[in-house]
Amino acid sequence: MSKKSRNLILNRKDYERIRRMDHCQMTLWVESVYKSGFKDGKAAASEGVLTIDQVREILIGLNGFGEKRVSAVCSELKKAMNTTVEQTVG
């Protein structure tokens, strides 16, 4: 088990505190857990991400890819990325 996952083990004291929560307290607690996980996931997802500009530079460097073809590929990638973001958000 990694160090970070050990911090997520629910101890008896926290379990009893959670068990005694009313509906409002539980809602706030769950929201805080969700937001924390979302923040951590967003940070992890942004590591090592290629940008369209980086893809453009890579493709320009390859034989057989001219500016026109690279622009077409990059515009299609932008469309696909926007569609994915809209589906995730919506």
Coordinates of N, CA and C in Angstrom, one line a residue:
M1 N 0.8 -1.2 0.0 CA 0.0 0.0 0.0 C 0.9 1.2 0.0
S2 N 0.6 2.2 -0.9 CA 1.4 3.4 -0.9 C 1.2 4.3 0.3
K3 N 2.1 5.2 0.5 CA 1.9 6.1 1.6 C 0.7 6.9 1.6
K4 N 0.3 7.4 0.4 CA -0.8 8.3 0.2 C -2.1 7.5 0.5
S5 N -2.2 6.2 0.1 CA -3.5 5.5 0.4 C -3.6 5.1 1.8
R6 N -2.5 5.0 2.6 CA -2.6 4.7 4.0 C -3.3 5.9 4.7
N7 N -3.2 7.1 4.2 CA -3.8 8.2 4.9 C -5.4 8.2 4.7
L8 N -5.8 7.3 3.8 CA -7.2 7.2 3.5 C -7.9 6.2 4.3
I9 N -7.2 5.4 5.1 CA -7.8 4.4 6.0 C -8.7 5.1 7.0
L10 N -9.9 4.6 7.2 CA -10.8 5.2 8.1 C -10.6 4.6 9.5
N11 N -10.2 5.4 10.5 CA -9.9 4.8 11.8 C -11.2 4.8 12.6
R12 N -11.2 4.2 13.7 CA -12.4 4.0 14.5 C -13.0 5.4 15.0
K13 N -12.2 6.3 15.3 CA -12.7 7.6 15.8 C -13.4 8.4 14.6
D14 N -12.8 8.4 13.4 CA -13.5 9.0 12.3 C -14.8 8.3 11.9
Y15 N -14.8 6.9 12.0 CA -15.9 6.1 11.7 C -17.1 6.5 12.6
E16 N -16.8 6.6 13.9 CA -17.9 7.0 14.9 C -18.4 8.4 14.7
R17 N -17.5 9.3 14.3 CA -17.9 10.7 14.0 C -18.8 10.7 12.8
I18 N -18.4 10.0 11.8 CA -19.3 10.0 10.6 C -20.6 9.3 10.8
R19 N -20.6 8.2 11.6 CA -21.8 7.5 11.9 C -22.8 8.3 12.6
R20 N -22.4 9.3 13.4 CA -23.3 10.2 14.2 C -23.7 11.4 13.5
M21 N -23.3 11.6 12.2 CA -23.7 12.8 11.5 C -25.1 12.8 11.1
D22 N -25.7 14.0 11.1 CA -27.1 14.1 10.5 C -27.0 14.2 9.0
H23 N -28.1 14.4 8.4 CA -28.1 14.4 6.9 C -27.3 15.6 6.4
C24 N -27.5 16.8 7.0 CA -26.8 18.0 6.5 C -25.2 17.8 6.7
Q25 N -24.8 17.4 7.8 CA -23.4 17.2 8.1 C -22.8 16.1 7.1
M26 N -23.5 15.0 6.9 CA -23.1 14.0 6.0 C -22.9 14.6 4.5
T27 N -23.9 15.4 4.1 CA -23.9 16.0 2.8 C -22.6 16.9 2.7
L28 N -22.3 17.7 3.7 CA -21.2 18.5 3.6 C -19.9 17.7 3.6
W29 N -19.8 16.6 4.4 CA -18.7 15.8 4.4 C -18.4 15.1 3.1
V30 N -19.5 14.6 2.5 CA -19.3 13.9 1.2 C -18.9 14.9 0.1
E31 N -19.5 16.1 0.1 CA -19.0 17.1 -0.8 C -17.6 17.5 -0.7
S32 N -17.1 17.5 0.6 CA -15.7 17.9 0.8 C -14.8 16.7 0.3
V33 N -15.2 15.5 0.5 CA -14.4 14.3 0.0 C -14.4 14.3 -1.5
Y34 N -15.6 14.6 -2.1 CA -15.6 14.7 -3.6 C -14.8 15.8 -4.2
K35 N -14.8 17.0 -3.6 CA -14.0 18.1 -4.1 C -12.5 17.8 -3.9
S36 N -12.2 17.2 -2.8 CA -10.8 16.8 -2.6 C -10.3 15.8 -3.7
G37 N -11.1 14.8 -3.9 CA -10.8 13.8 -4.9 C -10.7 14.4 -6.3
F38 N -11.7 15.3 -6.6 CA -11.7 15.9 -7.9 C -10.4 16.8 -8.1
K39 N -10.0 17.5 -7.1 CA -8.8 18.4 -7.2 C -7.6 17.5 -7.4
D40 N -7.5 16.4 -6.7 CA -6.4 15.5 -6.8 C -6.4 14.8 -8.2
G41 N -7.5 14.5 -8.7 CA -7.6 13.8 -10.0 C -7.3 14.8 -11.1
K42 N -7.7 16.0 -11.0 CA -7.4 17.1 -12.0 C -5.9 17.3 -12.0
A43 N -5.3 17.4 -10.9 CA -3.9 17.6 -10.9 C -3.1 16.4 -11.5
A44 N -3.6 15.2 -11.2 CA -2.9 14.0 -11.8 C -3.1 14.0 -13.3
A45 N -4.3 14.4 -13.7 CA -4.6 14.3 -15.2 C -3.9 15.3 -16.0
S46 N -3.5 16.4 -15.3 CA -2.8 17.5 -16.1 C -1.3 17.2 -16.2
E47 N -0.8 16.3 -15.5 CA 0.6 15.9 -15.6 C 0.9 15.2 -16.9
G48 N 1.8 15.6 -17.7 CA 2.2 15.0 -18.9 C 1.2 15.1 -20.0
V49 N 0.4 16.1 -20.0 CA -0.6 16.3 -21.1 C 0.0 17.0 -22.2
L50 N -0.2 16.5 -23.4 CA 0.2 17.2 -24.6 C -0.8 18.3 -25.0
T51 N -0.3 19.5 -25.4 CA -1.1 20.5 -25.9 C -1.2 20.4 -27.4
I52 N -2.1 21.1 -28.0 CA -2.3 21.1 -29.5 C -1.0 21.7 -30.1
D53 N -0.4 22.8 -29.5 CA 0.8 23.4 -30.0 C 1.9 22.4 -30.0
Q54 N 2.0 21.6 -29.0 CA 3.1 20.6 -29.0 C 2.9 19.5 -30.1
V55 N 1.6 19.1 -30.2 CA 1.3 18.1 -31.3 C 1.6 18.7 -32.6
R56 N 1.3 20.0 -32.8 CA 1.6 20.7 -34.1 C 3.1 20.7 -34.4
E57 N 3.9 21.0 -33.4 CA 5.4 21.0 -33.6 C 5.9 19.6 -33.9
I58 N 5.4 18.6 -33.3 CA 5.8 17.2 -33.6 C 5.4 16.8 -35.0
L59 N 4.2 17.1 -35.4 CA 3.8 16.7 -36.7 C 4.5 17.5 -37.8
I60 N 4.8 18.7 -37.6 CA 5.6 19.5 -38.6 C 6.9 18.9 -38.8
G61 N 7.5 18.3 -37.8 CA 8.8 17.7 -37.9 C 8.8 16.4 -38.6
L62 N 7.7 15.8 -38.9 CA 7.7 14.5 -39.6 C 7.6 14.8 -41.1
N63 N 8.3 13.9 -41.8 CA 8.2 13.9 -43.3 C 6.8 13.5 -43.8
G64 N 6.3 14.2 -44.8 CA 5.0 13.9 -45.3 C 3.9 14.8 -44.7
F65 N 4.2 15.6 -43.7 CA 3.1 16.4 -43.1 C 3.5 17.9 -43.4
G66 N 2.6 18.5 -44.2 CA 2.8 19.9 -44.5 C 1.9 20.7 -43.5
E67 N 2.0 22.0 -43.6 CA 1.3 22.9 -42.8 C -0.2 22.7 -42.9
K68 N -0.7 22.5 -44.2 CA -2.1 22.3 -44.4 C -2.6 21.0 -43.7
R69 N -1.9 19.9 -43.8 CA -2.3 18.7 -43.2 C -2.3 18.8 -41.7
V70 N -1.2 19.4 -41.2 CA -1.1 19.5 -39.7 C -2.2 20.4 -39.2
S71 N -2.6 21.5 -39.9 CA -3.7 22.3 -39.4 C -5.0 21.5 -39.4
A72 N -5.2 20.7 -40.4 CA -6.4 19.9 -40.5 C -6.5 18.9 -39.3
V73 N -5.4 18.2 -39.0 CA -5.3 17.3 -37.9 C -5.5 18.0 -36.6
C74 N -4.9 19.1 -36.4 CA -5.0 19.9 -35.1 C -6.4 20.4 -34.9
S75 N -7.1 20.8 -36.0 CA -8.5 21.3 -35.9 C -9.4 20.2 -35.5
E76 N -9.2 19.0 -36.1 CA -10.0 17.8 -35.7 C -9.7 17.4 -34.3
L77 N -8.5 17.5 -33.8 CA -8.2 17.1 -32.4 C -8.9 18.1 -31.5
K78 N -8.9 19.4 -31.8 CA -9.6 20.4 -31.0 C -11.1 20.1 -30.9
K79 N -11.7 19.7 -32.0 CA -13.1 19.4 -32.0 C -13.4 18.2 -31.1
A80 N -12.5 17.2 -31.2 CA -12.7 16.0 -30.4 C -12.5 16.3 -29.0
M81 N -11.5 17.1 -28.6 CA -11.3 17.4 -27.2 C -12.4 18.2 -26.7
N82 N -13.0 19.2 -27.4 CA -14.1 20.0 -27.0 C -15.4 19.1 -26.8
T83 N -15.6 18.1 -27.7 CA -16.7 17.2 -27.5 C -16.5 16.4 -26.3
T84 N -15.3 15.9 -26.0 CA -15.1 15.1 -24.8 C -15.3 15.9 -23.6
V85 N -14.9 17.1 -23.5 CA -15.0 18.0 -22.4 C -16.5 18.3 -22.2
E86 N -17.3 18.5 -23.2 CA -18.7 18.8 -23.1 C -19.5 17.6 -22.6
Q87 N -19.1 16.4 -23.0 CA -19.7 15.2 -22.5 C -19.4 14.9 -21.1
T88 N -18.2 15.2 -20.7 CA -17.8 15.1 -19.3 C -18.5 16.0 -18.4
V89 N -18.6 17.3 -18.8 CA -19.3 18.3 -18.0 C -20.8 18.1 -18.0
G90 N -21.3 17.8 -19.1 CA -22.8 17.7 -19.3 C -23.3 16.4 -18.8

